[in-house]
Coordinates of C-alpha atoms in Angstrom, one line a residue:
M1 CA 38.6 3.6 10.6
Q2 CA 38.5 3.4 14.3
T3 CA 39.4 7.0 15.2
A4 CA 36.3 8.8 16.4
L5 CA 34.0 5.8 16.2
S6 CA 36.1 3.6 18.5
K7 CA 36.2 6.4 21.1
E8 CA 32.5 7.1 21.0
K9 CA 30.7 5.5 23.9
I10 CA 27.3 3.9 24.0
A11 CA 25.1 6.1 26.2
G12 CA 24.9 4.8 29.7
R13 CA 26.9 1.6 29.0
G14 CA 30.5 2.6 28.8
E15 CA 31.0 0.2 25.9
S16 CA 32.9 1.2 22.8
L17 CA 31.0 1.2 19.5
S18 CA 33.9 -0.6 17.9
I19 CA 32.9 -3.9 19.5
Y20 CA 29.7 -3.9 17.5
I21 CA 31.3 -2.7 14.3
E22 CA 33.8 -5.6 14.5
S23 CA 31.6 -8.4 15.8
P24 CA 28.5 -9.8 13.9
E25 CA 27.9 -11.9 17.0
K26 CA 27.6 -8.8 19.1
Q27 CA 25.3 -7.2 16.6
H28 CA 23.0 -10.3 16.6
K29 CA 22.9 -10.3 20.4
L30 CA 22.0 -6.6 20.4
Y31 CA 19.3 -7.2 17.8
R32 CA 17.7 -9.9 20.0
R33 CA 17.9 -7.7 23.2
T34 CA 16.4 -4.8 21.3
M35 CA 13.6 -6.9 20.0
A36 CA 12.8 -8.2 23.6
I37 CA 12.6 -4.6 25.0
V38 CA 10.6 -3.2 22.1
I39 CA 8.2 -6.2 22.4
A40 CA 7.7 -5.5 26.1
S41 CA 7.0 -1.8 25.5
Q42 CA 4.6 -2.7 22.6
V43 CA 2.4 -4.8 24.9
F44 CA 1.8 -1.8 27.1
G45 CA 1.6 0.6 24.1
G46 CA -1.1 -1.6 22.4
A47 CA -3.3 -1.2 25.5
G48 CA -3.0 2.5 25.3
L49 CA -3.7 2.6 21.6
A50 CA -7.0 0.7 22.0
A51 CA -8.8 3.3 24.1
G52 CA -9.1 5.9 21.5
I53 CA -10.3 3.6 18.7
T54 CA -12.8 1.8 20.9
V55 CA -14.6 4.6 22.7
G56 CA -13.2 7.9 21.4
A57 CA -16.1 8.4 18.9
L58 CA -18.7 7.4 21.6
L59 CA -17.2 9.8 24.1
A60 CA -17.3 12.7 21.6
Q61 CA -20.9 11.7 20.6
D62 CA -22.0 11.9 24.3
M63 CA -20.2 15.2 25.0
L64 CA -21.2 16.9 21.8
G65 CA -24.7 15.4 21.4
T66 CA -24.4 14.8 17.7
D67 CA -23.1 12.1 15.3
S68 CA -21.7 14.6 12.8
Y69 CA -18.5 15.1 14.8
A70 CA -18.1 11.6 16.1
G71 CA -15.1 11.2 13.8
V72 CA -13.4 14.2 15.4
P73 CA -11.6 12.2 18.2
A74 CA -9.9 9.9 15.6
A75 CA -9.0 13.0 13.5
L76 CA -7.5 14.8 16.5
F77 CA -5.4 12.0 17.9
T78 CA -4.2 11.1 14.5
L79 CA -3.5 14.8 13.8
G80 CA -1.6 14.9 17.1
S81 CA 0.2 11.8 16.1
A82 CA 1.4 13.6 12.9
A83 CA 3.1 16.3 14.9
A84 CA 4.5 13.7 17.3
A85 CA 5.8 11.5 14.5
L86 CA 7.9 14.3 13.2
I87 CA 9.2 15.2 16.6
V88 CA 9.9 11.6 17.7
G89 CA 11.6 10.9 14.3
R90 CA 13.9 14.0 14.6
L91 CA 14.5 13.3 18.3
S92 CA 15.4 9.6 17.6
Q93 CA 17.7 10.7 14.7
R94 CA 19.5 13.1 17.0
L95 CA 19.6 11.2 20.4
G96 CA 18.6 7.6 19.5
R97 CA 15.5 5.5 19.6
R98 CA 15.5 5.2 23.4
V99 CA 15.0 8.9 24.0
G100 CA 12.7 9.5 21.1
L101 CA 10.3 6.6 21.7
A102 CA 10.3 7.0 25.5
A103 CA 9.4 10.7 25.1
G104 CA 6.6 9.9 22.7
F105 CA 4.9 7.3 25.0
L106 CA 5.2 9.4 28.1
T107 CA 3.6 12.3 26.3
G108 CA 0.8 10.0 25.1
G109 CA 0.2 9.0 28.7
L110 CA -0.2 12.6 29.8
G111 CA -2.7 13.1 26.9
A112 CA -4.8 10.1 28.0
A113 CA -4.9 11.5 31.5
G114 CA -6.1 14.8 30.1
V115 CA -9.0 13.0 28.3
V116 CA -10.1 11.5 31.6
L117 CA -10.1 14.9 33.2
A118 CA -12.0 16.4 30.3
A119 CA -14.7 13.7 30.6
V120 CA -15.0 14.3 34.3
L121 CA -15.3 18.1 33.9
N122 CA -17.4 17.7 30.6
H123 CA -14.9 20.2 29.1
V124 CA -15.0 19.9 25.3
A125 CA -12.0 22.2 24.6
L126 CA -9.8 20.2 27.1
L127 CA -11.0 17.0 25.4
F128 CA -9.9 18.2 22.0
V129 CA -6.5 19.4 23.3
S130 CA -5.9 16.2 25.2
L131 CA -6.8 14.0 22.3
L132 CA -4.1 15.9 20.3
V133 CA -1.5 15.1 23.0
Y134 CA -2.8 11.5 23.3
G135 CA -1.9 11.1 19.6
A136 CA 1.8 11.1 20.6
G137 CA 1.3 7.6 21.9
T138 CA -0.3 6.4 18.7
A139 CA 2.7 7.8 16.7
T140 CA 5.2 6.2 19.0
N141 CA 3.5 2.9 18.9
L142 CA 3.9 2.9 15.2
Q143 CA 7.5 4.2 15.2
A144 CA 8.6 1.5 17.6
R145 CA 8.3 -1.0 14.7
Y146 CA 11.4 0.6 13.2
A147 CA 13.6 0.0 16.2
G148 CA 14.2 -3.7 15.5
T149 CA 15.1 -3.0 11.9
D150 CA 18.1 -0.8 12.7
I151 CA 20.5 -3.7 13.0
A152 CA 18.5 -6.4 11.4
P153 CA 19.9 -8.1 8.2
P154 CA 18.1 -6.9 5.0
T155 CA 16.5 -10.3 4.5
K156 CA 14.9 -10.2 8.0
R157 CA 13.7 -6.6 8.2
A158 CA 10.0 -7.4 7.6
K159 CA 10.3 -10.1 10.3
A160 CA 11.7 -7.6 12.7
I161 CA 8.8 -5.2 11.9
S162 CA 6.3 -7.9 12.3
A163 CA 7.6 -9.2 15.6
A164 CA 7.2 -5.7 17.2
M165 CA 3.7 -5.3 15.7
M166 CA 2.5 -8.8 16.7
F167 CA 3.1 -8.3 20.4
T168 CA 1.2 -5.0 20.3
T169 CA -1.8 -7.4 19.9
F170 CA -1.7 -8.5 23.5
G171 CA -2.4 -5.1 24.8
A172 CA -4.4 -3.8 21.9
V173 CA -6.9 -6.8 22.0
A174 CA -7.1 -6.8 25.8
G175 CA -7.9 -3.0 25.9
P176 CA -11.3 -3.1 24.0
N177 CA -12.4 -6.1 26.0
F178 CA -11.8 -4.3 29.3
V179 CA -14.3 -1.6 28.3
N180 CA -16.9 -2.7 30.7
I181 CA -14.4 -3.3 33.6
T182 CA -12.7 0.0 33.2
G183 CA -16.1 1.7 32.8
S184 CA -17.2 0.2 36.1
V185 CA -14.0 1.4 37.7
A186 CA -14.5 4.9 36.3
T187 CA -18.1 5.1 37.5
S188 CA -17.1 3.8 41.0
I189 CA -15.0 7.0 41.4
G190 CA -17.5 9.3 39.9
A191 CA -16.1 9.6 36.4
P192 CA -18.1 8.8 33.2
A193 CA -17.9 5.2 32.1
L194 CA -16.4 6.1 28.7
S195 CA -13.4 7.6 30.5
G196 CA -12.4 4.2 31.9
P197 CA -10.5 3.0 28.8
F198 CA -8.5 6.2 28.9
M199 CA -7.5 5.6 32.5
L200 CA -6.1 2.3 31.3
A201 CA -4.3 4.1 28.4
T202 CA -2.7 6.5 30.9
V203 CA -1.1 3.8 32.9
A204 CA -0.2 1.7 29.8
Y205 CA 1.5 4.5 27.9
L206 CA 3.5 5.6 30.9
L207 CA 4.7 2.0 31.5
A208 CA 5.7 1.7 27.8
G209 CA 7.8 4.8 28.0
L210 CA 9.5 3.8 31.2
V211 CA 10.4 0.3 29.8
L212 CA 12.2 1.9 26.8
L213 CA 13.8 4.7 28.8
I214 CA 15.3 2.4 31.4
F215 CA 16.2 -0.7 29.3
L216 CA 16.9 0.2 25.7
R217 CA 20.6 0.4 26.2
P218 CA 22.8 0.3 24.1
D219 CA 20.7 2.2 21.6
P220 CA 20.2 0.2 18.3
L221 CA 20.1 3.3 16.0
I222 CA 23.3 4.8 17.4
V223 CA 25.0 1.4 16.9
A224 CA 23.6 1.1 13.4
K225 CA 24.8 4.5 12.4
A226 CA 28.3 3.7 13.6
I227 CA 28.3 0.4 11.7
A228 CA 27.1 2.2 8.5
E229 CA 29.8 4.9 8.9
A230 CA 32.5 2.3 9.2
Q231 CA 31.3 0.5 6.1
Q232 CA 31.1 3.7 4.1
L233 CA 34.7 4.6 5.1
K234 CA 35.8 1.1 4.0
D235 CA 33.9 1.4 0.7
S236 CA 35.4 4.8 0.0
Q237 CA 38.8 3.3 0.2
D238 CA 37.8 0.5 -2.2
S239 CA 38.1 1.8 -5.8
T240 CA 36.0 -1.2 -7.0
K241 CA 32.9 0.1 -5.3
P242 CA 32.1 3.6 -6.7
L243 CA 29.0 5.4 -5.6
H244 CA 26.4 5.9 -8.4
A245 CA 24.1 8.9 -8.6
L246 CA 21.4 6.4 -9.7
E247 CA 21.2 4.9 -6.2
A248 CA 19.6 8.1 -4.8
G249 CA 16.8 7.9 -7.4
I250 CA 16.2 4.3 -6.5
N251 CA 15.9 5.2 -2.8
K252 CA 13.5 8.0 -3.5
R253 CA 11.3 5.6 -5.5
G254 CA 11.3 3.2 -2.7
I255 CA 10.3 5.9 -0.2
I256 CA 7.5 7.2 -2.4
V257 CA 6.1 3.7 -3.0
G258 CA 6.3 2.6 0.7
A259 CA 4.8 5.9 1.9
S260 CA 1.9 5.7 -0.7
V261 CA 1.0 2.1 0.3
M262 CA 0.9 3.0 4.0
V263 CA -1.0 6.3 3.5
L264 CA -3.8 4.6 1.4
T265 CA -4.2 1.7 3.8
Q266 CA -4.4 4.1 6.8
I267 CA -7.1 6.3 5.2
V268 CA -9.3 3.3 4.4
M269 CA -8.8 1.6 7.8
I270 CA -9.3 4.7 10.0
A271 CA -12.4 5.8 8.1
I272 CA -14.3 2.6 8.4
M273 CA -13.0 1.6 11.8
T274 CA -13.9 5.0 13.3
M275 CA -17.6 4.9 12.5
T276 CA -18.2 1.2 13.2
P277 CA -18.9 1.7 16.9
V278 CA -21.4 4.5 16.1
H279 CA -23.0 2.3 13.4
M280 CA -23.3 -0.6 15.9
K281 CA -24.8 1.6 18.5
H282 CA -27.5 2.8 16.1
H283 CA -28.4 -0.9 15.5
G284 CA -28.8 -1.7 19.2
H285 CA -25.4 -3.2 20.0
G286 CA -24.0 -2.5 23.5
L287 CA -20.5 -1.5 24.6
G288 CA -19.5 -5.1 25.2
E289 CA -20.3 -6.0 21.6
V290 CA -18.5 -2.9 20.3
G291 CA -15.5 -3.9 22.3
L292 CA -15.6 -7.4 20.9
V293 CA -15.7 -6.3 17.3
I294 CA -13.0 -3.7 17.7
G295 CA -10.9 -6.2 19.7
I296 CA -11.0 -8.7 16.8
H297 CA -10.3 -5.9 14.4
V298 CA -7.2 -4.8 16.3
A299 CA -6.2 -8.5 16.6
A300 CA -6.4 -8.8 12.8
M301 CA -4.3 -5.6 12.6
Y302 CA -1.4 -7.1 14.6
L303 CA -1.7 -10.8 15.3
P304 CA -0.9 -12.0 11.7
S305 CA 2.2 -9.9 11.7
L306 CA 4.8 -12.7 12.0
L307 CA 3.3 -14.5 9.0
T308 CA 3.0 -11.3 7.1
G309 CA 6.7 -10.5 7.8
Y310 CA 7.7 -13.9 6.6
L311 CA 5.7 -13.5 3.4
V312 CA 7.0 -9.9 2.8
D313 CA 10.6 -11.1 3.1
K314 CA 10.0 -14.2 1.0
Y315 CA 7.8 -13.0 -1.8
G316 CA 8.6 -9.3 -1.8
R317 CA 7.2 -5.9 -0.7
M318 CA 5.1 -5.3 -3.8
P319 CA 3.2 -8.5 -4.0
M320 CA 2.0 -8.1 -0.4
S321 CA 1.0 -4.5 -1.3
Y322 CA -1.3 -6.0 -3.9
A323 CA -2.7 -8.3 -1.3
S324 CA -3.4 -5.3 0.9
G325 CA -5.5 -3.6 -1.7
V326 CA -7.6 -6.7 -2.5
T327 CA -8.2 -7.4 1.2
L328 CA -9.3 -3.9 2.0
L329 CA -11.6 -3.9 -1.0
L330 CA -13.3 -7.1 0.4
A331 CA -13.6 -5.5 3.8
G332 CA -15.2 -2.4 2.4
L333 CA -17.7 -4.4 0.3
L334 CA -18.7 -6.6 3.3
A335 CA -19.1 -3.7 5.7
A336 CA -21.2 -1.9 3.1
F337 CA -23.6 -4.7 2.5
A338 CA -23.7 -6.5 5.8
P339 CA -26.9 -6.1 7.9
G340 CA -26.3 -3.7 10.8
D341 CA -27.6 -6.2 13.3
S342 CA -25.3 -9.1 12.1
M343 CA -22.4 -9.4 14.6
V344 CA -20.8 -12.3 12.5
L345 CA -20.6 -10.2 9.3
L346 CA -19.4 -7.1 11.1
I347 CA -16.7 -9.1 12.8
L348 CA -15.6 -10.6 9.5
A349 CA -15.6 -7.2 7.8
L350 CA -13.5 -5.5 10.5
A351 CA -11.1 -8.5 10.7
L352 CA -10.5 -8.2 6.9
L353 CA -10.0 -4.4 7.4
G354 CA -7.4 -5.0 10.0
L355 CA -5.6 -7.7 7.9
G356 CA -5.5 -5.5 4.8
W357 CA -4.0 -2.7 6.9
N358 CA -1.4 -5.2 8.3
F359 CA -0.3 -6.3 4.8
G360 CA 0.1 -2.7 3.7
L361 CA 1.9 -1.4 6.8
I362 CA 4.5 -4.1 7.0
S363 CA 5.2 -4.2 3.2
G364 CA 5.3 -0.4 3.1
T365 CA 7.5 -0.1 6.2
A366 CA 10.0 -2.7 4.8
A367 CA 10.2 -0.7 1.6
I368 CA 11.0 2.5 3.5
V369 CA 13.7 0.7 5.5
D370 CA 15.2 -0.7 2.3
A371 CA 15.4 2.8 0.8
T372 CA 17.1 4.6 3.7
S373 CA 20.5 4.5 5.4
P374 CA 20.8 4.7 9.2
Q375 CA 22.2 8.3 8.9
I376 CA 18.8 9.6 7.7
R377 CA 16.5 6.6 8.5
A378 CA 14.7 7.9 11.7
K379 CA 14.2 11.4 10.3
T380 CA 12.8 10.0 7.1
Q381 CA 10.6 7.5 8.9
G382 CA 9.2 10.3 11.1
T383 CA 8.4 12.3 8.0
V384 CA 6.6 9.4 6.4
D385 CA 4.7 8.7 9.6
V386 CA 3.5 12.3 9.5
L387 CA 1.9 11.6 6.1
I388 CA 0.3 8.4 7.5
A389 CA -1.1 10.3 10.5
L390 CA -2.5 13.1 8.4
A391 CA -4.1 10.5 6.2
G392 CA -5.7 8.9 9.2
A393 CA -6.8 12.3 10.5
S394 CA -8.5 13.0 7.2
G395 CA -10.1 9.6 7.1
G396 CA -11.4 10.1 10.7
A397 CA -12.7 13.6 10.2
L398 CA -14.4 12.9 6.9
S399 CA -15.9 9.6 8.1
G400 CA -18.4 11.2 10.5
M401 CA -19.4 13.7 7.9
V402 CA -20.0 11.1 5.2
V403 CA -22.1 9.0 7.6
A404 CA -24.1 12.0 8.7
Q405 CA -24.8 13.1 5.2
S406 CA -25.3 9.6 3.8
N407 CA -24.7 6.3 5.7
Y408 CA -22.2 3.8 6.9
S409 CA -22.6 1.6 3.8
T410 CA -21.6 4.5 1.5
L411 CA -18.5 5.2 3.7
S412 CA -17.4 1.5 3.6
L413 CA -18.0 1.2 -0.2
A414 CA -16.0 4.3 -0.8
G415 CA -13.1 3.0 1.3
G416 CA -13.1 -0.3 -0.5
V417 CA -12.9 1.4 -3.9
L418 CA -10.2 3.8 -2.7
S419 CA -8.0 0.8 -1.7
L420 CA -7.8 -0.1 -5.4
L421 CA -5.4 2.9 -5.9
L422 CA -2.7 0.6 -4.4
I423 CA -2.6 -1.3 -7.7
P424 CA -1.4 1.6 -9.9
V425 CA 1.1 2.7 -7.3
V426 CA 2.6 -0.8 -7.2
L427 CA 2.6 -1.0 -11.1
W428 CA 4.5 2.3 -11.2
S429 CA 7.1 1.0 -8.8
R430 CA 7.7 -2.0 -11.1
K431 CA 7.8 0.0 -14.3
K432 CA 11.5 0.3 -14.4
P433 CA 13.0 -2.5 -12.2
Q434 CA 16.5 -1.7 -11.1
D435 CA 19.3 -4.0 -10.0
G436 CA 20.9 -3.5 -6.6
L437 CA 17.8 -3.4 -4.5
P438 CA 17.4 -5.8 -1.6
K439 CA 15.6 -9.0 -2.9
G440 CA 12.4 -8.4 -1.0
S441 CA 11.9 -4.9 -2.4
K442 CA 11.2 -6.1 -5.9

């Protein structure tokens, strides 16, 4: 059992993988260290993420001179995140989380710098290309949530996901509330005010990448793969534990359900969120008020994560998916019927929108982790995140067109109704309950 595994070395550490295979205590210590490093990177990553969703639509509106394409920035950086999700997932599967995640964040930082340059030069083509590259940071910010689950016990996977997400809050909430400050910095050096948040994103994404590149050693995915390989070898020598073909079908079902939950929540959240700043601007709200609403929305996306993780582990992945659909429906209805000049109702609607997304993302992510082994996990996760990003791109692109042809209320109402599709997806997953799944996946 030790052969090649015991001789393989953890990159950059000189430690044998066998000490993790043989010691649950070492695994636990590595889990805690991994979580600390991922959390540190997520604080910076959250700040980088906030720029695009806060002022991306407004920047495009200014540069293009029309509302019809205000949803294009969200579409572009989510489309860019689709390509990046695939690359980061494949890179992580091949070389480990450290290399994959660091490359994604560093690329996102370069994209943010390109947006700043495009704003200064008033170059629309450069803006579009840079937003695509900036999307790599968005994809990586999401994929970092998987790193803590690689060696987490099955009953604590949702908690590991939620911890990484919650600490994204610190940067993600701070970012929108620095809109005025970063705007002042930008204008002081002769750049457009709306490029300021992207200056912050440049620094934040680069720092997130460097934290992971330098400190995420030993790599949790490489260790998890070694542990899984050792367990498979042990099981293959135990005639009382035959492998059943049915298990592959169960895993596929879990992947389909988890992906569907996350895709639907992403479409609804991106569509409504993208056009909220434009809707507010039309009703006389300033940048500071836009930053406040989006900041609270982002806080609701990430801050409840620890509680959500606990609920997902305790009550199951599917019940929390139901909760996601109901919460998003309430958000859509409130956004649709709230007066445009009511800050209180807009804040409540966007907070519910973020909370519903949080429920869906954590429950869906946990379902994906349950359904995969370390040998294929990062690759599968990257593929699923491509679908999530494409869903977000579609929601972002269509949102501007819907509002231009109709209004914000129609968009919000449609998003709320769309969230109800989560219910039949969950019912399908429970149609033929199977034994052998982790407790929380039922």
